[in-house]
Structure formats: C-alpha cells, structure tokens
Amino acid sequence: MALDDKNGVWKSGKGRGRKTPKGRQLEDQAWDEVRALLGDGPRRRDLLIEYLHRIQDSYGHLSAAHLRALSEELRTGMAEIWEVATFYAHFDPVREGETPPPDLTIRVCESLSCELAGSEALIAALESGMDPAKIRVLRAPCMGRCDTAPVLEIGHKHIDNATPEKVEAALAKGDFHAEIPDYETLDAYRAAGGYARLADLRAGGNWEEVQTTVLASGLRGLGGAGFPSGRKWGFVRANAGPRYLAVNGDEGEPGTFKDRYYLERTPHLMLEGMLIAAWAVEAERCFIYMRDEYPAVLHILATEIAALEAAGIVTPGFIELRRGAGAYICGEESAMIESIEGKRGIPRQRPPYVAAVGIFDRPTLVHNVETLHWIARILREGPEILSSTEKNGRKGLRSYSVSGRVAKPGVYLLPAGSTITDIIAACGGMAEGHTFKAYQPGGPSSGLLPASMSDVPLDFDTLQPHGTFIGSAAVVVLSDKDSAKQAALNMLRFFESESCGQCTPCRVGCEKAVKLMQADRWDRDLLEDLCQVMGDASICGLGQAAPNPIRLTMKHFPEEV
C-alpha cells in the first residue's frame, strides 16, 4: 500500500484520524491546580498518597481531571494512580459524568464497642434526618476512641458519646477541625530531662549495651506480635546500609486506642525512643506512619517534629510523617511499607523479611508507637521500670485499652499478669445494670472468651493454649444484655470490609463466613472447614486470625449458634 493512499491507514487529521493520544486528556486548569497544591517541592512517586490527600482535602474528592494532572506531574501511568486512589477508604475518586460526594461527610463508627453503645440507632437517626445531597453519612471502622463510644467524625472533628443532638449542634457551629488536646511540648519535655539520654548515646554510646538493657526489661513488641524488641536491632544491623526505621502508628485493631492515648499526652517519649532506636541501627531516615483517623495526633507530630528540627536535634527531613488513608491492613508491617512507598497497602510475601528488605528494598526496623514510648522510659529510668513488676508469674506492665460494658472505659496501665477480673475492677466494675458475660482479650482477631475464664492472665503466651492471644490488649467487655453471636458477626464483617483482597482464602473466606453466620443456626462443620482453609492459606495475619471469633463462639457459646 502506498503511503499517500488516501484510503489507507495514514490520516491527515481532518477525517477519522486521532488528533490526540488515547486515554484521558490533560486539562490545563486541573494541571495548574495540582501544581499549585504540590508547590515547588520534588515530585516523588512515594509521596503519591500525600499528594492525593492534598487534592481530597482541597476539593472534597479526586476528580478524573486532577488524577490525570497528577499522573502527568509524577510521570506515572493513570492506572497506577487510580488503583491507589480506589484502594483507600478516605479517598473519593470521581469519574467523568459522576456526581461528586457532598461537601460534608459524617463517618459513624460501627465497630463492636460503638455497636454496644448504640451506633446502629445513631446511624439510622442520622440517615433519616440528613439531606443526602448536602451531608453524606457513612459507616466506618474503629476510630480509636472506644472509651467514648459511640463515636463519629464530621470532617476531621470527632464527636464523643455522639447523639443526633450533638451532631446538630456541631453542624450549627460549623467547625469541623480536629480538637488539639493539651500535651507535653518539646520545651516542657527537655526541661524534665528529655533528650539528654539521646545526646549521651550519640556522643559515645554502645548500641549493644543499649540492646542488652532493653532485653533485660523484658520489653516485647506492643503492636500485637510480641517479638522481643531489642533483638530486632541486631537483625537490621546485620544487613548493609542504608537502613531505615518505620514507626507503625496504624492502630486500626477495633478496641485499641493506647497509642493515641500516649501520643496525645507525651509525644516526645515516643519520638525520643524512635531516635534512640534509629541511632542503634544507624538509620538514615525515620518514617512515622500514622492513621488518618487521628487528625489531632498528626497535628501534634507535625508541630513537634518541626520543633525538633528547629532545635537542631534532628536535621530537616530526617523524620518523615506519613498519613494513612483508611486501611486497617496497613497495620501489617509489610503493607504499611507498601503504603509508605505510595502504593496500595498489600502485604508482601515473606521471606524476605522487612529487617532485610523493607522500605525501598533497604533494611528496615519497624516498631510500634507504644514500644518506642517504653524504650525511652527504660533508658531513662532503667529496665526495672518493667522487670520489677510481677503478677501471676508474669513480669512487666501492659497498657490495656478497655471499653464495652464497664463503668469507666479507658487505658489502664496494669501488671502484665492481670486477669479480666483485675481489669474490670480497675475500671470501677461493670456498668450499672450489667452482669459480666464475655470479653474480647485482644481485639476482634482474638475472638471471645466467656466470663468463666476470668482467671487467665492477659499477657503474651498465656492465651495461646486457649486458642487466642493478647495482641494489642484491646479488651472489650460484654454483658448479659449482649449476644456473643452478634458480636462475632460484627468482627467478621469488619474483616470482610478490611481484607485487602489479595488472596482468595481471606477475600472469599470472610465474605462466605459472614453469610453463614447470618443464619439462625450455624453450619458448624462448614464453618470449621472454612476456618481451616483461611488459617492455613491466607497470606497475612488478617485472614489467619479471622477464624478466631467463629471458633471461640462455637466453643464457648454453643447455645447461641
């Protein structure tokens, strides 16, 4: 065929030929708006989630035009941008022709503690009383405020012990920003001796001696895994640098709020512990990954990191604060690392472990917020601060997040060998009119235990013989007015919603479990088969632990199922 054949494939552009490439076209206005939001800083692919937050915060949603402009700025494919934007619950990507969400969103927590406190009635009242064209009412997972259930969030403002009347008052006031609590600032912390230990170590400390001190305290990872904290340092240092440190602040396990409790009061204990751990492994940079449900904590950390830089304690950019976007799975350390890299929070196959191949494929030390809080205290006050406390054959202290049917929900620092009887007593007993029936010892991943098992110490390794574990010590107490069956269904609905979908046993298993658990009578054999497959074949702890509420409910509350 001749190239000048007018009936051939080559077009002049006046006929049916394309004048533009395929796909969404770049719009100048949207491009200008995105460039204004990103400012003069570098265009880094790992900051994609931060950029998406800027657009979402400014415009209330992520339009296709803005996402196309962002892909142009980052020189990244539109599909890659879109898959990240659609993965996280707090982003609202909107295609051409679709109606953007209303300017205001109310998220109502539907996790177990809030359900016990009446969140279903609250959701129904709000849905019937709000104009959906102006205000969107959404169900949301745990917001880490279980001690003041039921809880909701309007914009970035939380309403504790929420009622329709409190919502109306907040709407009338029109202030939807986070309330910043009083906390210990850098000046106050340094006046009490803060950062002196860090300065001494930097001047001539021995990291192995520090590791020995941490190990002598008995401190174990307080995010749930319980691995001896100091021992991680040697694993990371065994790998050639550059090395990084990541703080896991994605406290998404329903019933857990201890990390928020400490950060809203004494943030520098965690920050000094982090800098000591970074010194120990010679980390070149620290990343703090904090859940988006904690806007006050994000504000506090941003303020105090800037203060650390101004004081010369850290160089600018040494600490990077990363904001999650509503994904429980990012509490799993490798999923968190994927999110820090600006990707979907999908857990990685292991090995390799993050101590060898972590952020940007470099050796990475990962610690929980409370773990670092204790590292700072141990090195200031000695390992005896933990090791000298003993109860029921267990040593140390635990921060129990307690909610549900107790008189005074909250965070209670108690001996690690405490039983549920001790914990309820610390909370002032059961709530008036309620009789103790059951409890969740460590978040929904731990399932339910009956009141008859009230003498079991709630600590690492003590619950495994009973088919459960302490996890992050998120204790939810149920009473005679509650249904164990309904509580288990609440837990599985959470797992169904929060599964990342990567592996079939978890993705399909959680969905199937919820359907089976809605029956009047459970098919025990089929549910047990499903639990076996999920536990054996799921990639990460979400699918592996999701069967616990099912199995323990069938075992301890057979009359209900």
Coordinates of C-alpha atoms in Angstrom, one line a residue:
M1 CA 0.0 0.0 0.0
A2 CA 1.4 3.4 -0.9
L3 CA 1.9 5.8 1.9
D4 CA -0.1 8.5 0.2
D5 CA -3.1 6.3 -0.5
K6 CA -6.0 8.3 1.0
N7 CA -7.9 5.1 1.7
G8 CA -5.0 3.6 3.8
V9 CA -4.3 3.8 7.5
W10 CA -2.4 7.1 7.4
K11 CA -4.7 10.1 8.1
S12 CA -4.3 13.8 7.6
G13 CA -6.1 14.6 10.9
K14 CA -9.2 16.0 9.2
G15 CA -11.1 12.8 8.9
R16 CA -11.5 10.0 11.4
G17 CA -7.9 10.1 12.4
R18 CA -6.9 11.0 16.1
K19 CA -5.7 14.4 16.9
T20 CA -4.8 13.3 20.5
P21 CA -3.4 10.2 22.1
K22 CA -5.9 7.6 23.5
G23 CA -7.0 8.0 27.1
R24 CA -7.9 10.9 29.3
Q25 CA -6.6 14.2 28.0
L26 CA -4.6 16.6 30.2
E27 CA -6.7 19.7 31.2
D28 CA -4.7 22.9 31.7
Q29 CA -6.8 24.2 34.6
A30 CA -6.7 20.9 36.5
W31 CA -2.9 20.8 35.9
D32 CA -2.4 24.3 37.2
E33 CA -4.5 23.4 40.3
V34 CA -2.5 20.3 41.0
R35 CA 0.8 22.1 40.5
A36 CA -0.3 24.8 43.0
L37 CA -1.1 22.1 45.6
L38 CA 2.2 20.3 45.1
G39 CA 4.2 23.6 45.3
D40 CA 7.9 23.8 44.5
G41 CA 8.9 20.5 46.2
P42 CA 10.2 17.4 44.4
R43 CA 7.8 15.2 42.5
R44 CA 8.3 11.8 44.3
R45 CA 6.4 8.7 43.5
D46 CA 6.5 7.5 47.1
L47 CA 4.6 10.7 48.1
L48 CA 1.6 9.8 46.0
I49 CA -0.7 9.2 48.9
E50 CA 0.3 12.6 50.4
Y51 CA -0.5 14.3 47.1
L52 CA -3.9 12.5 47.0
H53 CA -4.6 13.8 50.5
R54 CA -3.9 17.4 49.3
I55 CA -6.3 17.1 46.5
Q56 CA -9.0 15.4 48.6
D57 CA -8.6 18.0 51.4
S58 CA -8.9 20.9 49.0
Y59 CA -11.7 19.7 46.7
G60 CA -13.5 17.1 48.7
H61 CA -12.9 14.4 46.1
L62 CA -10.5 13.2 43.5
S63 CA -11.7 14.2 40.0
A64 CA -10.5 12.3 37.0
A65 CA -9.1 15.6 35.7
H66 CA -7.0 16.1 38.8
L67 CA -5.8 12.5 38.8
R68 CA -4.8 12.8 35.1
A69 CA -2.9 16.0 36.0
L70 CA -1.2 14.2 38.9
S71 CA -0.1 11.4 36.7
E72 CA 1.5 14.0 34.4
E73 CA 3.4 15.6 37.2
L74 CA 4.7 12.3 38.5
R75 CA 5.2 10.8 35.1
T76 CA 3.2 7.8 36.3
G77 CA 0.5 5.9 34.5
M78 CA -3.1 6.9 35.2
A79 CA -4.0 3.3 36.0
E80 CA -1.3 3.2 38.8
I81 CA -2.7 6.5 40.2
W82 CA -6.3 5.2 40.0
E83 CA -5.6 1.8 41.7
V84 CA -4.0 3.6 44.7
A85 CA -6.8 6.2 44.9
T86 CA -9.5 3.4 44.9
F87 CA -7.8 1.2 47.5
Y88 CA -8.1 3.6 50.5
A89 CA -11.4 4.3 52.1
H90 CA -10.8 8.0 52.7
F91 CA -10.3 8.9 49.1
D92 CA -13.3 9.6 46.7
P93 CA -12.2 9.2 43.1
V94 CA -14.8 10.5 40.7
R95 CA -15.0 9.6 37.0
E96 CA -16.3 12.0 34.3
G97 CA -20.0 12.3 34.5
E98 CA -20.3 11.1 38.1
T99 CA -21.6 13.3 40.9
P100 CA -19.0 14.2 43.4
P101 CA -19.8 13.5 47.1
P102 CA -21.4 16.2 49.2
D103 CA -19.1 18.8 50.8
L104 CA -19.6 17.3 54.3
T105 CA -19.2 13.7 55.3
I106 CA -20.2 12.1 58.7
R107 CA -18.4 8.8 59.4
V108 CA -20.1 6.8 62.2
C109 CA -18.0 4.0 63.8
E110 CA -19.8 0.6 63.6
S111 CA -17.1 -1.5 65.4
L112 CA -18.1 -3.6 68.4
S113 CA -17.7 -1.1 71.2
C114 CA -19.7 1.5 69.3
E115 CA -22.3 -1.1 68.4
L116 CA -22.8 -2.0 72.0
A117 CA -23.2 1.7 72.8
G118 CA -26.0 2.2 70.2
S119 CA -24.2 3.1 66.9
E120 CA -26.9 1.4 64.8
A121 CA -29.7 3.6 66.2
L122 CA -27.4 6.6 65.7
I123 CA -26.8 5.7 62.1
A124 CA -30.5 5.3 61.4
A125 CA -31.3 8.6 63.0
L126 CA -28.7 10.5 61.0
E127 CA -29.6 8.8 57.7
S128 CA -33.2 9.8 58.2
G129 CA -32.5 13.3 59.4
M130 CA -29.9 14.5 56.9
D131 CA -30.3 15.7 53.4
P132 CA -28.1 13.2 51.4
A133 CA -27.4 15.9 48.8
K134 CA -25.7 18.0 51.4
I135 CA -24.4 15.6 54.0
R136 CA -23.1 12.1 53.4
V137 CA -23.5 9.5 56.3
L138 CA -21.1 6.6 56.1
R139 CA -20.4 3.6 58.2
A140 CA -16.8 3.5 59.3
P141 CA -14.5 1.1 61.1
C142 CA -12.9 1.8 64.5
M143 CA -11.7 5.3 65.1
G144 CA -9.6 4.5 68.2
R145 CA -12.0 6.3 70.6
C146 CA -13.7 3.2 72.0
D147 CA -13.7 4.7 75.6
T148 CA -16.2 7.4 74.4
A149 CA -18.5 5.2 72.3
P150 CA -20.5 5.7 70.2
V151 CA -18.2 8.0 68.1
L152 CA -18.5 9.8 64.8
E153 CA -16.4 12.1 62.8
I154 CA -17.6 15.2 60.9
G155 CA -14.9 16.4 58.6
H156 CA -11.9 16.0 60.9
K157 CA -13.8 16.7 64.2
H158 CA -14.7 13.8 66.4
I159 CA -17.9 13.7 68.4
D160 CA -17.5 11.5 71.5
N161 CA -20.6 9.9 73.1
A162 CA -22.3 11.0 70.0
T163 CA -26.0 11.8 69.8
P164 CA -28.1 13.4 67.0
E165 CA -28.4 16.5 69.2
K166 CA -24.6 16.8 69.4
V167 CA -24.4 16.4 65.7
E168 CA -26.9 19.2 65.1
A169 CA -25.0 21.5 67.5
A170 CA -21.7 20.8 65.7
L171 CA -23.3 21.4 62.3
A172 CA -24.8 24.7 63.5
K173 CA -21.4 25.8 64.8
G174 CA -19.7 24.9 61.5
D175 CA -16.3 24.0 63.0
F176 CA -15.2 20.6 61.6
H177 CA -11.5 20.8 62.6
A178 CA -9.8 18.4 65.0
E179 CA -9.6 19.5 68.6
I180 CA -6.0 19.6 69.8
P181 CA -5.6 18.4 73.4
D182 CA -3.0 19.8 75.8
Y183 CA 0.2 17.8 75.6
E184 CA 3.8 18.0 76.7
T185 CA 5.7 20.2 74.2
L186 CA 9.4 19.9 73.4
D187 CA 10.4 22.7 75.8
A188 CA 8.5 21.0 78.7
Y189 CA 9.9 17.6 77.9
R190 CA 13.5 18.9 77.7
A191 CA 13.0 20.8 81.0
A192 CA 12.3 17.4 82.6
G193 CA 15.4 15.8 81.2
G194 CA 14.1 14.8 77.8
Y195 CA 16.6 14.0 75.0
A196 CA 19.5 14.0 77.5
R197 CA 19.8 10.2 77.1
L198 CA 19.8 10.5 73.3
A199 CA 22.5 13.1 73.4
D200 CA 24.7 10.9 75.7
L201 CA 24.3 7.9 73.3
R202 CA 25.1 10.0 70.3
A203 CA 28.2 11.3 72.0
G204 CA 29.6 7.9 72.8
G205 CA 27.1 5.2 73.5
N206 CA 27.4 1.5 72.7
W207 CA 24.3 0.1 70.8
E208 CA 24.9 -3.4 72.1
E209 CA 24.8 -2.3 75.7
V210 CA 21.6 -0.4 75.0
Q211 CA 20.1 -3.5 73.3
T212 CA 21.1 -5.5 76.4
T213 CA 19.3 -3.0 78.7
V214 CA 16.1 -3.2 76.5
L215 CA 16.2 -7.0 76.5
A216 CA 16.7 -7.0 80.3
S217 CA 13.5 -5.1 80.8
G218 CA 11.5 -7.9 79.0
L219 CA 10.0 -5.4 76.6
R220 CA 8.2 -7.1 73.7
G221 CA 6.6 -5.6 70.6
L222 CA 3.4 -3.9 71.7
G223 CA 1.7 -3.7 68.3
G224 CA 0.5 -7.3 68.8
A225 CA 3.2 -9.7 67.6
G226 CA 5.2 -9.6 70.9
F227 CA 8.7 -10.1 69.5
P228 CA 11.5 -9.2 71.9
S229 CA 12.1 -5.5 71.0
G230 CA 15.8 -5.1 71.4
R231 CA 16.6 -8.3 69.4
K232 CA 15.3 -6.7 66.2
W233 CA 18.2 -4.2 66.2
G234 CA 20.8 -6.8 65.6
F235 CA 18.8 -8.3 62.7
V236 CA 18.6 -5.0 61.0
R237 CA 22.3 -4.1 61.6
A238 CA 23.4 -7.4 60.2
N239 CA 22.4 -6.0 56.8
A240 CA 24.4 -3.4 54.9
G241 CA 23.0 0.1 54.8
P242 CA 21.4 2.4 54.1
R243 CA 18.9 1.4 56.7
Y244 CA 15.6 3.0 57.7
L245 CA 13.2 3.0 60.7
A246 CA 9.4 2.9 60.4
V247 CA 7.0 3.7 63.3
N248 CA 3.8 1.7 62.9
G249 CA 1.1 4.1 64.1
D250 CA -1.7 2.5 62.2
E251 CA -3.6 1.5 65.3
G252 CA -6.6 0.0 63.5
E253 CA -7.5 -3.0 65.6
P254 CA -11.0 -2.3 66.9
G255 CA -10.9 -1.7 70.6
T256 CA -7.4 -0.3 70.6
F257 CA -6.6 3.3 71.5
K258 CA -3.5 3.1 73.7
D259 CA -1.1 4.7 71.1
R260 CA -3.5 7.6 70.6
Y261 CA -3.7 8.0 74.4
Y262 CA 0.1 8.3 74.8
L263 CA 0.7 10.5 71.7
E264 CA -2.0 13.0 72.7
R265 CA -0.2 13.4 76.1
T266 CA 3.5 12.7 75.9
P267 CA 4.5 12.5 72.2
H268 CA 8.2 13.1 72.9
L269 CA 8.6 9.8 74.8
M270 CA 7.8 8.1 71.5
L271 CA 9.9 10.5 69.5
E272 CA 13.0 10.1 71.7
G273 CA 12.5 6.3 71.7
M274 CA 12.4 6.4 67.9
L275 CA 15.6 8.5 67.7
I276 CA 17.4 6.1 70.1
A277 CA 16.3 3.1 68.0
A278 CA 17.4 4.9 64.8
W279 CA 20.8 5.6 66.4
A280 CA 21.1 2.0 67.4
V281 CA 20.6 0.7 63.8
E282 CA 22.3 3.7 62.2
A283 CA 19.1 4.5 60.3
E284 CA 19.4 7.2 57.6
R285 CA 15.8 8.3 57.8
C286 CA 12.7 7.7 60.0
F287 CA 9.2 7.3 58.7
I288 CA 6.2 7.7 61.1
Y289 CA 3.1 6.1 59.6
M290 CA 0.0 7.5 61.4
R291 CA -3.6 6.6 60.7
D292 CA -5.8 9.3 59.2
E293 CA -8.4 8.7 61.9
Y294 CA -6.0 10.5 64.3
P295 CA -6.0 14.1 62.9
A296 CA -5.1 15.6 66.3
V297 CA -2.1 13.3 66.6
L298 CA -1.0 14.1 63.1
H299 CA -1.1 17.8 64.0
I300 CA 0.9 17.3 67.2
L301 CA 3.5 15.2 65.5
A302 CA 3.9 17.7 62.6
T303 CA 4.3 20.5 65.1
E304 CA 6.8 18.7 67.4
I305 CA 8.9 17.3 64.5
A306 CA 9.3 20.9 63.3
A307 CA 10.3 21.9 66.8
L308 CA 13.0 19.1 66.9
E309 CA 14.4 20.4 63.6
A310 CA 14.4 24.0 64.8
A311 CA 16.2 22.8 68.0
G312 CA 18.9 21.0 66.0
I313 CA 18.0 17.6 67.5
V314 CA 17.4 16.2 64.0
T315 CA 18.2 17.5 60.6
P316 CA 15.4 18.7 58.4
G317 CA 13.9 15.7 56.5
F318 CA 15.3 13.1 58.8
I319 CA 11.8 12.3 60.1
E320 CA 9.0 11.9 57.5
L321 CA 5.4 11.9 58.8
R322 CA 3.2 9.8 56.6
R323 CA -0.6 10.0 56.8
G324 CA -2.6 6.8 56.2
A325 CA -5.9 6.9 54.3
G326 CA -8.2 4.5 56.0
A327 CA -7.0 0.9 55.6
Y328 CA -6.7 -1.5 58.5
I329 CA -4.5 -3.8 56.6
C330 CA -1.7 -1.2 56.7
G331 CA -1.2 -2.2 60.3
E332 CA 0.6 -5.2 58.9
E333 CA 4.2 -4.1 58.7
S334 CA 4.9 -5.0 55.0
A335 CA 1.5 -3.5 53.9
M336 CA 2.5 -0.3 55.9
I337 CA 5.8 -0.3 54.0
E338 CA 4.0 -0.6 50.6
S339 CA 1.8 2.4 51.7
I340 CA 4.9 4.4 52.7
E341 CA 6.2 3.8 49.2
G342 CA 2.9 5.3 47.8
K343 CA 1.3 2.0 46.8
R344 CA -1.7 0.0 47.7
G345 CA -1.3 -1.5 51.2
I346 CA -1.0 -5.1 50.1
P347 CA 1.0 -7.4 52.4
R348 CA 4.2 -8.8 50.9
Q349 CA 5.1 -12.5 50.7
R350 CA 7.8 -13.4 53.3
P351 CA 10.7 -14.1 53.2
P352 CA 12.4 -11.8 52.7
Y353 CA 11.6 -10.1 55.9
V354 CA 11.5 -6.3 56.3
A355 CA 14.6 -6.4 58.5
A356 CA 16.5 -7.2 55.3
V357 CA 14.2 -5.9 52.5
G358 CA 11.9 -3.1 53.7
I359 CA 11.3 0.5 52.6
F360 CA 12.8 1.0 49.1
D361 CA 14.2 -2.6 49.5
R362 CA 16.5 -1.5 52.2
P363 CA 16.9 -3.0 55.7
T364 CA 14.1 -1.5 57.9
L365 CA 13.5 -1.5 61.6
V366 CA 9.7 -1.5 62.4
H367 CA 8.5 -0.6 65.9
N368 CA 5.0 0.1 67.3
V369 CA 4.3 3.5 68.9
E370 CA 4.0 2.2 72.5
T371 CA 7.1 0.1 72.1
L372 CA 9.2 3.2 71.4
H373 CA 7.4 5.0 74.3
W374 CA 8.8 2.3 76.6
I375 CA 12.3 2.3 75.1
A376 CA 12.7 5.9 76.0
R377 CA 11.5 5.3 79.6
I378 CA 13.6 2.2 80.0
L379 CA 16.8 4.1 79.0
R380 CA 15.9 7.0 81.3
E381 CA 14.6 5.0 84.3
G382 CA 16.3 1.6 84.0
P383 CA 14.9 -1.8 82.9
E384 CA 13.5 -2.3 86.3
I385 CA 10.6 0.0 85.4
L386 CA 9.1 -3.1 83.7
S387 CA 11.0 -6.1 85.0
S388 CA 10.4 -5.3 88.7
T389 CA 6.7 -5.7 88.4
E390 CA 5.4 -9.3 88.7
K391 CA 1.9 -10.8 88.9
N392 CA 0.6 -14.3 88.3
G393 CA 4.1 -15.4 87.2
R394 CA 4.3 -12.7 84.6
K395 CA 6.7 -9.7 84.5
G396 CA 6.2 -6.2 83.2
L397 CA 3.4 -3.8 82.6
R398 CA 0.6 -3.7 79.9
S399 CA -1.5 -0.8 78.6
Y400 CA -5.0 -2.3 78.4
S401 CA -7.4 -0.4 76.2
V402 CA -10.7 -1.2 77.9
S403 CA -14.2 -0.5 76.5
G404 CA -17.7 -2.0 76.4
R405 CA -19.8 -2.7 79.5
V406 CA -17.5 -1.3 82.2
A407 CA -18.1 1.7 84.4
K408 CA -15.1 3.7 83.3
P409 CA -13.6 2.7 79.9
G410 CA -10.1 3.9 79.2
V411 CA -6.4 3.0 79.0
Y412 CA -5.2 1.3 82.2
L413 CA -1.5 0.6 82.9
L414 CA -1.6 -2.7 84.9
P415 CA 0.8 -5.6 85.7
A416 CA 1.1 -7.8 82.6
G417 CA -0.3 -10.8 84.5
S418 CA -3.6 -9.1 85.2
T419 CA -6.8 -11.1 84.7
I420 CA -10.1 -9.8 83.2
T421 CA -11.3 -9.6 86.9
D422 CA -8.4 -7.2 87.7
I423 CA -9.1 -5.1 84.6
I424 CA -12.8 -4.8 85.3
A425 CA -12.0 -3.8 88.9
A426 CA -9.6 -1.1 87.6
C427 CA -12.5 0.2 85.5
G428 CA -14.7 0.6 88.5
G429 CA -16.6 -2.6 87.9
M430 CA -19.2 -3.3 85.4
A431 CA -21.5 -0.6 84.1
E432 CA -24.7 -0.2 86.2
G433 CA -27.3 -2.9 85.4
H434 CA -24.9 -5.2 83.5
T435 CA -23.6 -8.6 84.5
F436 CA -20.3 -9.8 83.1
K437 CA -20.8 -12.4 80.3
A438 CA -17.8 -12.4 77.9
Y439 CA -14.7 -10.5 76.8
Q440 CA -12.5 -9.9 73.8
P441 CA -8.9 -10.1 75.2
G442 CA -7.1 -8.5 72.2
G443 CA -9.3 -7.1 69.5
P444 CA -11.5 -9.0 67.1
S445 CA -8.5 -11.0 66.0
S446 CA -8.6 -12.7 69.4
G447 CA -12.3 -13.7 69.4
L448 CA -14.4 -14.0 72.5
L449 CA -13.8 -15.8 75.9
P450 CA -16.6 -16.5 78.4
A451 CA -16.8 -14.9 81.9
S452 CA -16.0 -18.4 83.3
M453 CA -12.4 -17.9 82.1
S454 CA -11.8 -14.9 84.3
D455 CA -8.6 -16.2 85.9
V456 CA -6.4 -16.3 82.8
P457 CA -3.5 -13.8 82.9
L458 CA -3.8 -11.5 79.9
D459 CA -0.3 -11.4 78.6
F460 CA 1.9 -12.8 75.8
D461 CA 1.9 -16.6 75.6
T462 CA -0.7 -17.1 78.3
L463 CA -3.7 -17.2 75.9
Q464 CA -2.4 -19.4 73.1
P465 CA -3.4 -22.6 74.9
H466 CA -7.0 -21.3 74.9
G467 CA -6.9 -20.7 71.1
T468 CA -6.4 -16.9 71.3
F469 CA -3.8 -14.2 72.1
I470 CA -3.4 -10.8 73.7
G471 CA -2.5 -8.9 70.6
S472 CA -2.6 -5.2 71.3
A473 CA -4.5 -5.7 74.6
A474 CA -7.7 -4.3 73.2
V475 CA -10.2 -5.5 75.8
V476 CA -13.9 -5.2 75.1
V477 CA -16.3 -6.4 77.9
L478 CA -19.7 -7.9 77.1
S479 CA -22.6 -8.3 79.5
D480 CA -25.7 -10.4 79.9
K481 CA -27.6 -8.0 77.6
D482 CA -25.3 -8.7 74.7
S483 CA -25.2 -11.5 72.1
A484 CA -21.9 -13.4 71.5
K485 CA -23.2 -14.4 68.1
Q486 CA -23.9 -10.8 67.1
A487 CA -20.5 -9.7 68.5
A488 CA -18.7 -12.4 66.4
L489 CA -20.7 -11.3 63.3
N490 CA -19.6 -7.7 63.9
M491 CA -16.0 -8.9 64.0
L492 CA -16.3 -10.9 60.7
R493 CA -18.0 -8.0 59.0
F494 CA -15.0 -5.9 59.9
F495 CA -12.6 -8.4 58.4
E496 CA -14.7 -8.7 55.3
S497 CA -14.6 -5.0 54.8
E498 CA -10.9 -4.6 55.6
S499 CA -9.5 -7.5 53.7
C500 CA -7.1 -6.2 51.0
G501 CA -8.4 -8.8 48.6
Q502 CA -5.0 -10.1 47.5
C503 CA -5.5 -13.7 48.5
T504 CA -8.7 -15.8 47.8
P505 CA -8.8 -17.6 51.2
C506 CA -9.2 -14.3 53.1
R507 CA -11.2 -12.3 50.5
V508 CA -13.8 -15.0 49.7
G509 CA -13.5 -16.7 53.1
C510 CA -14.5 -13.6 55.1
E511 CA -17.4 -12.9 52.8
K512 CA -18.6 -16.5 53.0
A513 CA -18.2 -16.6 56.8
V514 CA -20.5 -13.5 57.1
K515 CA -23.2 -15.1 55.0
L516 CA -23.0 -18.4 57.0
M517 CA -23.0 -16.5 60.4
Q518 CA -26.2 -14.7 59.5
A519 CA -28.2 -18.0 59.6
D520 CA -30.4 -18.7 62.6
R521 CA -28.3 -21.8 63.2
W522 CA -24.7 -22.0 62.2
D523 CA -23.4 -24.9 60.0
R524 CA -20.6 -25.8 62.3
D525 CA -18.9 -28.3 60.1
L526 CA -18.9 -26.0 57.1
L527 CA -17.6 -23.0 59.2
E528 CA -14.8 -25.1 60.6
D529 CA -13.7 -26.2 57.1
L530 CA -13.7 -22.6 56.1
C531 CA -11.7 -21.6 59.2
Q532 CA -9.2 -24.3 58.4
V533 CA -8.6 -23.0 54.9
M534 CA -8.4 -19.4 55.9
G535 CA -5.9 -20.1 58.7
D536 CA -3.7 -22.3 56.6
A537 CA -3.7 -20.4 53.3
S538 CA -4.1 -16.7 53.9
I539 CA -1.0 -14.6 53.2
C540 CA -1.1 -12.4 56.3
G541 CA -2.5 -12.2 59.9
L542 CA -5.9 -10.8 58.9
G543 CA -7.1 -14.0 57.2
Q544 CA -5.2 -16.2 59.6
A545 CA -6.8 -14.7 62.7
A546 CA -10.3 -14.0 61.3
P547 CA -11.5 -17.6 62.2
N548 CA -10.9 -17.0 65.9
P549 CA -14.2 -15.2 66.6
I550 CA -16.0 -18.1 64.8
R551 CA -14.3 -20.9 66.6
L552 CA -14.4 -19.5 70.0
T553 CA -18.0 -18.5 69.8
M554 CA -18.9 -22.1 68.7
K555 CA -16.8 -23.5 71.5
H556 CA -17.9 -21.2 74.4
F557 CA -21.4 -20.1 73.4
P558 CA -22.8 -23.1 71.5
E559 CA -26.3 -22.4 72.8
E560 CA -26.4 -19.1 70.7
V561 CA -25.4 -20.6 67.4

